Amino acid sequence: MPPPASLKQSHDAYLESACQRLGYDGSIYELLLVASREIAVELPLRRQDGSLVVYRGYRVQHHNARGPYKGGLRFHPSIDMEESRGLACLMSLKCALLDLPFGGAKGGIDCDPSSLRERELEELVRKFVQKMHRNIGPNLDIPAPDVGSDARVMAWIQDEYSKVYGYSPAVVTGKPVATGGSKGRESATGDGVGIVVECWARQRGTSLAGKSVVIQGFGNVGSHAARALAARGMRLRALSDVRGGVLADAGEGLDLEAVLAHHRKTGSVVGAPGGRPIENHELLELACDLLVPAALGGAITEDNAGRIQARAIAEAANGPVSEDADRVLCERGIPILPDILVNAGGVTVSYFEWVQNLQQLSWELEEVQSRLRARLETAAGAVFDSAGAESCSLREAAYCIATRRLKDALLSFGF
Ligand code: NAD
């Protein structure tokens, strides 16, 4: 069997199919596919044990016709130029779908942050900014947290950049509230998962109360999605992280507060009270009303798509369902709420953070949350209406809306 489609290959296939549905010729697909700029930097680090390790930093800036480049920085050994390309293009489309005035970018450093001491990680991040500062900025490219990076990393970037350009909080989003971050940003992606899933259930005339959910990944997105879905009455059947998972003993599901306390103590959900251990691959195949992959790309491929027993999937991670698996799941009638919509709460509140920074304002949490809900409900409504009118999948509808907006902006500038 050929290897499963990579995140980039899957994304390219979704984009190509959107271009075909919209009747665009091959040159438009090419224009949308190829990034404006790709940057790679070498990052040598003398570790505290005396060894020298050479890391690589990446940034792909996809297109900025709708606004400055925007996207996360991933700190993970798997990040490379190819993955950054796929994720940067996905960001351009996500911003277009949410009608945010940004283009897309993505990048990161090919390190395992858990293997570095805090001082080493800080040095690495500051070196990345020293090499990259001419290519980022409040009106140029605005990084944000992604896998393996967090508010603390954003504060280091903000500080290093501000040494050259003066106080510049708008150079990054997802930074600590104490240095200009927005209230509600940390939980925004998970909050958004709850809002989109709720909209979808409402549109189908059902309620989430009492329905079961399985979540893969318990980092920023997975843990806040768990909270948002549990707050809507969903039962947490199983949760996992990179070390393994926990499956609820009882029908009412896991007690989230107890899992969070265990996670704070041990750094993992494995061994949390009220459940028994389960492997990640088994967790994905559990029967449930909703499966939420919230870890890395490629969790569901052609290999396991036939064994998925969930009644629906909400892609909280970027690219968790490969294109070949998408086809199998569509044939099996399992609806997929696509990443481009489901996890867009993060970049939406990043936009609010940027707006607050540029105007030197600080909004209350309630204002952030009500604006987030309004943006996501508008985008979700457009996707649901279009999928119904065009008799296509939610992903196809979302890609078509976003692709049209991006193409219109790009062509308005002429060539
Ligand atoms: P994170 O680093 O905070 O958490 C990642 C989680 O996934 C951790 O619990 C980790 O243990 C787990 N994990 C890693 N590999 C795994 C595996 N093989 N099996 C099971 N669990 C595994 O990252 P995050 O910010 O929560 O991002 C998760 C996903 O959401 C990524 O795909 C990211 O691109 C996407 N995303 C994040 C944001 C954001 O605001 N942070 C926004 C949009 C999309």
Short mmCIF file of C-alpha atoms and ligand atoms in Angstrom, two decimals:
data_model
loop_
_atom_site.label_atom_id
_atom_site.label_comp_id
_atom_site.label_asym_id
_atom_site.label_seq_id
_atom_site.Cartn_x
_atom_site.Cartn_y
_atom_site.Cartn_z
CA MET A 1 0.00 0.00 0.00
CA PRO A 2 1.38 3.50 -0.82
CA PRO A 3 2.23 5.72 2.20
CA PRO A 4 -0.70 7.85 3.45
CA ALA A 5 -1.01 11.33 1.94
CA SER A 6 1.01 13.93 3.87
CA LEU A 7 -0.66 17.04 5.27
CA LYS A 8 0.66 19.06 2.32
CA GLN A 9 -0.54 16.51 -0.27
CA SER A 10 -3.97 16.35 1.36
CA HIS A 11 -4.28 20.12 1.52
CA ASP A 12 -3.15 20.49 -2.12
CA ALA A 13 -5.79 17.98 -3.19
CA TYR A 14 -8.55 19.88 -1.30
CA LEU A 15 -7.40 23.15 -2.88
CA GLU A 16 -7.25 21.65 -6.36
CA SER A 17 -10.73 20.21 -6.01
CA ALA A 18 -12.04 23.63 -4.82
CA CYS A 19 -10.45 25.31 -7.87
CA GLN A 20 -12.12 22.74 -10.13
CA ARG A 21 -15.53 23.19 -8.46
CA LEU A 22 -15.16 26.96 -8.94
CA GLY A 23 -14.22 26.51 -12.61
CA TYR A 24 -10.74 28.09 -12.23
CA ASP A 25 -8.02 27.13 -14.68
CA GLY A 26 -4.75 25.46 -13.65
CA SER A 27 -2.84 28.74 -13.43
CA ILE A 28 -5.08 29.98 -10.59
CA TYR A 29 -4.45 26.74 -8.69
CA GLU A 30 -0.71 27.23 -9.23
CA LEU A 31 -0.94 30.85 -8.05
CA LEU A 32 -2.74 29.82 -4.86
CA LEU A 33 -0.52 26.82 -4.24
CA VAL A 34 2.93 28.39 -4.43
CA ALA A 35 4.00 30.55 -1.47
CA SER A 36 5.27 34.12 -1.86
CA ARG A 37 8.37 33.54 0.24
CA GLU A 38 10.13 30.69 2.06
CA ILE A 39 12.86 31.26 4.63
CA ALA A 40 15.15 28.70 6.27
CA VAL A 41 17.71 29.57 8.94
CA GLU A 42 20.42 27.66 10.73
CA LEU A 43 20.25 27.81 14.53
CA PRO A 44 23.39 26.45 16.25
CA LEU A 45 22.93 26.06 20.01
CA ARG A 46 25.64 25.30 22.56
CA ARG A 47 23.75 23.17 25.08
CA GLN A 48 24.40 23.37 28.80
CA ASP A 49 26.19 20.00 28.71
CA GLY A 50 28.71 21.53 26.25
CA SER A 51 27.45 19.79 23.11
CA LEU A 52 26.71 21.75 19.92
CA VAL A 53 23.37 21.07 18.21
CA VAL A 54 22.36 22.67 14.92
CA TYR A 55 18.60 23.25 14.65
CA ARG A 56 16.72 24.52 11.62
CA GLY A 57 14.14 27.29 11.65
CA TYR A 58 11.48 27.74 8.97
CA ARG A 59 8.95 30.33 7.90
CA VAL A 60 6.71 30.06 4.86
CA GLN A 61 4.76 33.21 3.95
CA HIS A 62 1.97 32.13 1.68
CA HIS A 63 0.10 35.20 0.33
CA ASN A 64 -0.55 38.64 1.82
CA ALA A 65 -3.12 40.09 -0.58
CA ARG A 66 -5.74 40.18 2.21
CA GLY A 67 -3.39 41.43 4.95
CA PRO A 68 -0.10 40.69 6.73
CA TYR A 69 1.02 37.07 6.97
CA LYS A 70 -0.27 35.31 10.07
CA GLY A 71 0.35 31.85 11.49
CA GLY A 72 1.80 29.67 14.18
CA LEU A 73 5.31 28.62 15.08
CA ARG A 74 5.60 24.89 15.67
CA PHE A 75 8.40 23.53 17.85
CA HIS A 76 8.52 19.85 16.94
CA PRO A 77 11.12 17.54 15.34
CA SER A 78 8.76 16.89 12.40
CA ILE A 79 8.49 20.52 11.23
CA ASP A 80 10.14 21.18 7.87
CA MET A 81 9.64 23.35 4.80
CA GLU A 82 7.16 21.00 3.16
CA GLU A 83 4.87 20.79 6.19
CA SER A 84 5.15 24.57 6.68
CA ARG A 85 4.04 25.10 3.06
CA GLY A 86 0.86 23.08 3.54
CA LEU A 87 0.06 24.74 6.88
CA ALA A 88 0.78 28.27 5.56
CA CYS A 89 -1.63 27.85 2.65
CA LEU A 90 -4.23 26.43 5.04
CA MET A 91 -3.80 29.58 7.18
CA SER A 92 -4.42 31.87 4.18
CA LEU A 93 -7.65 30.03 3.48
CA LYS A 94 -8.68 29.94 7.16
CA CYS A 95 -8.24 33.72 7.46
CA ALA A 96 -10.22 34.20 4.24
CA LEU A 97 -13.04 31.93 5.47
CA LEU A 98 -13.30 33.94 8.70
CA ASP A 99 -12.93 37.16 6.70
CA LEU A 100 -9.93 38.24 8.79
CA PRO A 101 -7.56 40.79 7.20
CA PHE A 102 -4.57 38.43 7.16
CA GLY A 103 -2.67 36.22 4.78
CA GLY A 104 -1.23 32.88 5.86
CA ALA A 105 2.15 31.81 7.23
CA LYS A 106 3.59 28.93 9.21
CA GLY A 107 6.96 27.81 10.47
CA GLY A 108 8.87 26.72 13.49
CA ILE A 109 12.01 25.04 14.75
CA ASP A 110 12.78 21.32 14.35
CA CYS A 111 13.42 20.78 18.08
CA ASP A 112 11.80 18.80 20.87
CA PRO A 113 11.18 21.53 23.48
CA SER A 114 10.68 18.95 26.23
CA SER A 115 14.32 17.87 25.80
CA LEU A 116 15.64 21.43 26.28
CA ARG A 117 16.15 23.34 29.50
CA GLU A 118 14.16 26.58 29.69
CA ARG A 119 17.30 28.74 29.23
CA GLU A 120 18.30 26.72 26.15
CA LEU A 121 14.84 27.09 24.62
CA GLU A 122 14.87 30.83 25.30
CA GLU A 123 18.28 31.18 23.64
CA LEU A 124 17.08 29.22 20.61
CA VAL A 125 13.97 31.40 20.26
CA ARG A 126 15.99 34.60 20.57
CA LYS A 127 18.44 33.35 17.90
CA PHE A 128 15.49 32.60 15.62
CA VAL A 129 14.30 36.23 15.98
CA GLN A 130 17.83 37.60 15.43
CA LYS A 131 17.88 35.82 12.06
CA MET A 132 14.25 36.46 11.16
CA HIS A 133 13.43 39.97 12.46
CA ARG A 134 13.51 41.63 9.05
CA ASN A 135 10.83 39.24 7.85
CA ILE A 136 8.34 39.56 10.70
CA GLY A 137 6.55 42.60 12.13
CA PRO A 138 3.09 44.00 13.02
CA ASN A 139 2.34 44.85 9.37
CA LEU A 140 4.43 42.10 7.80
CA ASP A 141 4.14 38.71 9.51
CA ILE A 142 2.71 38.03 12.96
CA PRO A 143 3.61 34.66 14.54
CA ALA A 144 1.47 32.90 17.17
CA PRO A 145 1.73 29.72 19.29
CA ASP A 146 1.29 26.26 17.78
CA VAL A 147 2.38 22.76 18.82
CA GLY A 148 5.25 22.98 21.32
CA SER A 149 5.18 26.79 21.65
CA ASP A 150 3.19 28.94 24.03
CA ALA A 151 2.67 32.41 25.51
CA ARG A 152 6.12 32.33 27.13
CA VAL A 153 7.77 31.76 23.72
CA MET A 154 5.73 34.63 22.24
CA ALA A 155 6.96 36.95 25.03
CA TRP A 156 10.61 36.10 24.18
CA ILE A 157 9.94 36.89 20.51
CA GLN A 158 8.20 40.14 21.43
CA ASP A 159 11.14 41.18 23.63
CA GLU A 160 13.86 40.28 21.12
CA TYR A 161 12.03 42.03 18.28
CA SER A 162 11.35 45.11 20.45
CA LYS A 163 15.10 45.49 21.13
CA VAL A 164 15.50 46.42 17.45
CA TYR A 165 12.22 48.17 16.63
CA GLY A 166 11.03 49.58 19.99
CA TYR A 167 8.01 48.40 21.97
CA SER A 168 6.07 46.22 19.50
CA PRO A 169 3.42 44.04 21.13
CA ALA A 170 1.60 43.55 17.79
CA VAL A 171 4.52 41.53 16.37
CA VAL A 172 3.11 38.36 17.95
CA THR A 173 -0.24 37.16 19.26
CA GLY A 174 -0.94 34.58 21.94
CA LYS A 175 1.48 36.36 24.28
CA PRO A 176 0.87 36.70 28.05
CA VAL A 177 -1.88 39.16 29.03
CA ALA A 178 0.82 40.87 31.14
CA THR A 179 2.77 41.87 27.99
CA GLY A 180 -0.23 42.86 25.85
CA GLY A 181 -1.92 39.53 25.13
CA SER A 182 -5.68 39.35 24.75
CA LYS A 183 -7.94 37.98 27.42
CA GLY A 184 -9.45 34.78 26.09
CA ARG A 185 -6.67 33.98 23.60
CA GLU A 186 -5.30 30.97 25.44
CA SER A 187 -8.61 29.10 25.38
CA ALA A 188 -9.82 30.56 22.06
CA THR A 189 -9.14 27.59 19.78
CA GLY A 190 -10.82 25.13 22.16
CA ASP A 191 -13.68 27.60 22.81
CA GLY A 192 -14.12 27.84 19.04
CA VAL A 193 -14.38 24.05 18.74
CA GLY A 194 -17.30 24.19 21.19
CA ILE A 195 -19.02 27.03 19.31
CA VAL A 196 -18.72 25.41 15.86
CA VAL A 197 -19.83 21.96 17.07
CA GLU A 198 -22.80 23.57 18.85
CA CYS A 199 -23.79 25.49 15.66
CA TRP A 200 -23.60 22.27 13.67
CA ALA A 201 -25.78 20.36 16.15
CA ARG A 202 -28.31 23.22 16.20
CA GLN A 203 -28.46 23.30 12.42
CA ARG A 204 -29.21 19.53 12.44
CA GLY A 205 -31.90 20.04 15.06
CA THR A 206 -30.07 18.08 17.77
CA SER A 207 -28.48 18.91 21.09
CA LEU A 208 -25.03 18.01 22.41
CA ALA A 209 -26.26 17.22 25.93
CA GLY A 210 -25.56 13.62 26.89
CA LYS A 211 -23.65 12.82 23.66
CA SER A 212 -20.22 11.17 23.98
CA VAL A 213 -16.95 12.69 22.81
CA VAL A 214 -13.45 11.24 22.43
CA ILE A 215 -10.52 13.68 22.22
CA GLN A 216 -7.00 12.88 21.00
CA GLY A 217 -4.42 15.39 22.27
CA PHE A 218 -4.62 17.24 25.60
CA GLY A 219 -2.49 20.32 24.96
CA ASN A 220 -3.78 23.84 24.48
CA VAL A 221 -6.46 22.90 21.96
CA GLY A 222 -7.52 19.49 23.27
CA SER A 223 -7.84 20.49 26.94
CA HIS A 224 -9.82 23.65 26.20
CA ALA A 225 -12.00 21.81 23.67
CA ALA A 226 -12.72 19.22 26.39
CA ARG A 227 -13.83 22.01 28.72
CA ALA A 228 -15.95 23.71 26.04
CA LEU A 229 -17.70 20.47 25.00
CA ALA A 230 -18.21 19.28 28.60
CA ALA A 231 -19.75 22.68 29.39
CA ARG A 232 -22.31 21.90 26.65
CA GLY A 233 -23.24 18.66 28.40
CA MET A 234 -21.10 16.22 26.38
CA ARG A 235 -19.72 13.13 28.15
CA LEU A 236 -15.93 12.73 27.93
CA ARG A 237 -15.60 9.06 26.93
CA ALA A 238 -11.80 9.11 26.44
CA LEU A 239 -8.88 11.55 26.35
CA SER A 240 -5.24 11.12 25.35
CA ASP A 241 -1.85 12.75 24.89
CA VAL A 242 1.43 11.60 23.37
CA ARG A 243 2.03 9.16 26.25
CA GLY A 244 -1.33 7.35 25.91
CA GLY A 245 -4.96 7.68 26.87
CA VAL A 246 -7.61 7.19 29.51
CA LEU A 247 -10.99 5.57 28.84
CA ALA A 248 -13.87 6.38 31.23
CA ASP A 249 -14.98 3.50 33.47
CA ALA A 250 -18.52 4.77 33.78
CA GLY A 251 -21.15 5.88 31.27
CA GLU A 252 -21.26 9.44 32.58
CA GLY A 253 -17.70 9.96 31.35
CA LEU A 254 -14.50 11.35 32.84
CA ASP A 255 -14.52 14.12 35.44
CA LEU A 256 -12.60 16.88 33.64
CA GLU A 257 -11.52 18.69 36.81
CA ALA A 258 -10.01 15.44 38.15
CA VAL A 259 -8.21 14.82 34.82
CA LEU A 260 -6.86 18.39 34.78
CA ALA A 261 -5.58 18.04 38.36
CA HIS A 262 -3.87 14.74 37.46
CA HIS A 263 -2.40 16.33 34.30
CA ARG A 264 -1.02 19.27 36.31
CA LYS A 265 0.65 16.83 38.70
CA THR A 266 2.04 14.28 36.23
CA GLY A 267 2.13 16.09 32.86
CA SER A 268 -0.13 13.46 31.30
CA VAL A 269 -3.72 12.19 31.26
CA VAL A 270 -2.43 8.62 31.60
CA GLY A 271 -3.53 7.18 34.95
CA ALA A 272 -6.18 9.86 35.55
CA PRO A 273 -8.87 8.82 38.07
CA GLY A 274 -12.14 7.33 36.86
CA GLY A 275 -10.69 5.53 33.85
CA ARG A 276 -8.45 2.78 32.55
CA PRO A 277 -5.51 3.00 30.13
CA ILE A 278 -6.04 2.92 26.38
CA GLU A 279 -3.60 3.21 23.48
CA ASN A 280 -3.90 6.17 21.10
CA HIS A 281 -4.72 4.01 18.09
CA GLU A 282 -7.53 2.25 20.02
CA LEU A 283 -8.89 5.57 21.21
CA LEU A 284 -9.36 6.81 17.65
CA GLU A 285 -11.47 3.75 16.87
CA LEU A 286 -13.84 3.97 19.87
CA ALA A 287 -17.58 4.21 19.26
CA CYS A 288 -18.72 7.74 20.15
CA ASP A 289 -20.96 10.54 18.92
CA LEU A 290 -18.03 12.86 18.20
CA LEU A 291 -14.31 12.26 17.66
CA VAL A 292 -12.05 15.30 18.10
CA PRO A 293 -8.47 14.81 16.87
CA ALA A 294 -6.58 17.66 18.56
CA ALA A 295 -2.92 16.57 18.29
CA LEU A 296 -0.91 16.43 15.06
CA GLY A 297 -1.75 15.98 11.39
CA GLY A 298 -2.32 12.54 9.84
CA ALA A 299 -4.04 10.85 12.81
CA ILE A 300 -6.69 9.31 10.54
CA THR A 301 -5.42 7.82 7.30
CA GLU A 302 -6.64 5.26 4.79
CA ASP A 303 -5.21 2.65 7.21
CA ASN A 304 -7.66 3.28 10.06
CA ALA A 305 -10.48 5.22 8.34
CA GLY A 306 -12.46 2.01 7.78
CA ARG A 307 -12.37 1.24 11.51
CA ILE A 308 -13.51 4.66 12.79
CA GLN A 309 -16.77 4.21 14.71
CA ALA A 310 -17.44 7.86 15.57
CA ARG A 311 -20.72 9.28 14.22
CA ALA A 312 -18.98 12.57 13.34
CA ILE A 313 -15.48 14.10 13.42
CA ALA A 314 -14.48 17.66 14.37
CA GLU A 315 -10.93 18.46 13.21
CA ALA A 316 -9.51 20.54 16.07
CA ALA A 317 -5.93 19.84 14.89
CA ASN A 318 -4.66 20.96 11.50
CA GLY A 319 -4.88 18.19 8.91
CA PRO A 320 -5.74 15.26 11.20
CA VAL A 321 -7.68 13.47 8.43
CA SER A 322 -5.68 12.69 5.29
CA GLU A 323 -7.29 13.18 1.91
CA ASP A 324 -7.56 9.43 1.22
CA ALA A 325 -9.19 8.91 4.64
CA ASP A 326 -11.53 11.84 3.95
CA ARG A 327 -12.81 9.98 0.88
CA VAL A 328 -13.37 6.74 2.85
CA LEU A 329 -15.19 8.58 5.66
CA CYS A 330 -17.37 10.52 3.20
CA GLU A 331 -18.33 7.24 1.50
CA ARG A 332 -19.21 5.81 4.93
CA GLY A 333 -21.44 8.85 5.62
CA ILE A 334 -19.38 10.14 8.56
CA PRO A 335 -19.54 13.96 8.49
CA ILE A 336 -16.30 15.86 9.05
CA LEU A 337 -16.28 19.38 10.44
CA PRO A 338 -13.10 20.67 8.76
CA ASP A 339 -10.05 22.19 10.49
CA ILE A 340 -10.27 25.38 8.45
CA LEU A 341 -13.49 26.19 10.36
CA VAL A 342 -13.33 24.16 13.59
CA ASN A 343 -9.99 25.46 14.89
CA ALA A 344 -10.33 29.02 13.54
CA GLY A 345 -11.15 30.41 17.00
CA GLY A 346 -7.42 30.76 17.70
CA VAL A 347 -6.60 32.99 14.76
CA THR A 348 -9.83 34.93 15.28
CA VAL A 349 -8.86 35.96 18.82
CA SER A 350 -5.30 36.51 17.55
CA TYR A 351 -6.85 39.07 15.20
CA PHE A 352 -8.64 40.68 18.15
CA GLU A 353 -5.33 40.77 20.04
CA TRP A 354 -3.57 42.46 17.11
CA VAL A 355 -6.39 45.04 16.81
CA GLN A 356 -6.19 45.80 20.56
CA ASN A 357 -2.38 46.17 20.38
CA LEU A 358 -2.51 48.54 17.39
CA GLN A 359 -5.09 50.72 19.17
CA GLN A 360 -3.58 50.33 22.65
CA LEU A 361 -6.87 48.95 23.95
CA SER A 362 -7.67 46.10 26.30
CA TRP A 363 -11.06 44.44 25.86
CA GLU A 364 -12.89 42.61 28.61
CA LEU A 365 -13.20 38.83 28.31
CA GLU A 366 -16.95 39.06 27.65
CA GLU A 367 -16.33 41.32 24.65
CA VAL A 368 -13.70 38.96 23.22
CA GLN A 369 -16.00 35.97 23.69
CA SER A 370 -19.07 37.56 22.15
CA ARG A 371 -17.06 38.77 19.12
CA LEU A 372 -15.56 35.28 18.75
CA ARG A 373 -18.98 33.66 18.83
CA ALA A 374 -20.35 36.11 16.23
CA ARG A 375 -17.43 35.57 13.80
CA LEU A 376 -17.55 31.79 14.06
CA GLU A 377 -21.34 31.61 13.77
CA THR A 378 -21.22 33.72 10.60
CA ALA A 379 -18.51 31.55 9.02
CA ALA A 380 -20.15 28.29 10.11
CA GLY A 381 -23.54 29.44 8.78
CA ALA A 382 -21.99 30.28 5.40
CA VAL A 383 -20.32 26.85 5.22
CA PHE A 384 -23.48 24.94 6.23
CA ASP A 385 -25.66 26.92 3.75
CA SER A 386 -23.20 26.46 0.90
CA ALA A 387 -22.76 22.71 1.58
CA GLY A 388 -26.56 22.34 1.49
CA ALA A 389 -27.00 24.43 -1.66
CA GLU A 390 -24.12 22.79 -3.56
CA SER A 391 -24.70 19.24 -2.19
CA CYS A 392 -21.06 18.96 -1.20
CA SER A 393 -19.11 18.17 1.96
CA LEU A 394 -18.52 20.81 4.64
CA ARG A 395 -14.82 20.81 3.72
CA GLU A 396 -15.55 21.36 0.04
CA ALA A 397 -17.92 24.21 0.90
CA ALA A 398 -15.40 25.85 3.26
CA TYR A 399 -12.52 25.54 0.77
CA CYS A 400 -14.65 27.00 -2.04
CA ILE A 401 -15.69 30.07 0.00
CA ALA A 402 -12.10 30.71 1.13
CA THR A 403 -10.49 30.00 -2.24
CA ARG A 404 -12.82 32.43 -4.02
CA ARG A 405 -12.06 35.22 -1.52
CA LEU A 406 -8.31 34.67 -1.76
CA LYS A 407 -8.32 34.51 -5.55
CA ASP A 408 -10.42 37.71 -5.78
CA ALA A 409 -7.91 39.56 -3.58
CA LEU A 410 -4.86 38.25 -5.45
CA LEU A 411 -6.23 39.09 -8.88
CA SER A 412 -7.36 42.57 -7.78
CA PHE A 413 -3.70 43.54 -7.54
CA GLY A 414 -3.01 42.43 -11.13
CA PHE A 415 0.23 40.89 -12.33
P1 NAD B 1 0.18 21.47 22.16
O1 NAD B 1 1.61 21.29 21.95
O2 NAD B 1 -0.32 22.40 23.21
O3 NAD B 1 -0.55 20.05 22.43
C1 NAD B 1 -0.38 18.94 21.59
C2 NAD B 1 -1.00 17.74 22.31
O4 NAD B 1 -0.98 16.61 21.43
C3 NAD B 1 -0.24 17.31 23.56
O5 NAD B 1 -1.16 16.87 24.55
C4 NAD B 1 0.60 16.14 23.09
O6 NAD B 1 0.95 15.25 24.13
C5 NAD B 1 -0.39 15.52 22.11
N1 NAD B 1 0.21 14.63 21.13
C6 NAD B 1 1.31 14.82 20.37
N2 NAD B 1 1.52 13.76 19.58
C7 NAD B 1 0.52 12.90 19.83
C8 NAD B 1 0.17 11.60 19.35
N3 NAD B 1 0.92 11.00 18.43
N4 NAD B 1 -0.94 10.99 19.85
C9 NAD B 1 -1.69 11.61 20.77
N5 NAD B 1 -1.42 12.84 21.27
C10 NAD B 1 -0.33 13.44 20.81
O7 NAD B 1 -0.42 21.89 20.71
P2 NAD B 1 -1.78 22.64 20.42
O8 NAD B 1 -1.50 24.10 20.37
O9 NAD B 1 -2.85 22.12 21.32
O10 NAD B 1 -2.05 22.19 18.90
C11 NAD B 1 -2.70 20.97 18.59
C12 NAD B 1 -3.18 21.02 17.15
O11 NAD B 1 -4.08 22.13 16.97
C13 NAD B 1 -2.09 21.22 16.09
O12 NAD B 1 -2.45 20.51 14.93
C14 NAD B 1 -2.13 22.71 15.82
O13 NAD B 1 -1.63 23.06 14.55
C15 NAD B 1 -3.62 22.97 15.92
N6 NAD B 1 -4.00 24.35 16.20
C16 NAD B 1 -3.54 24.99 17.30
C17 NAD B 1 -3.97 26.29 17.55
C18 NAD B 1 -3.56 27.03 18.81
O14 NAD B 1 -4.11 28.11 19.05
N7 NAD B 1 -2.68 26.51 19.64
C19 NAD B 1 -4.83 26.93 16.66
C20 NAD B 1 -5.28 26.25 15.53
C21 NAD B 1 -4.86 24.95 15.32
#
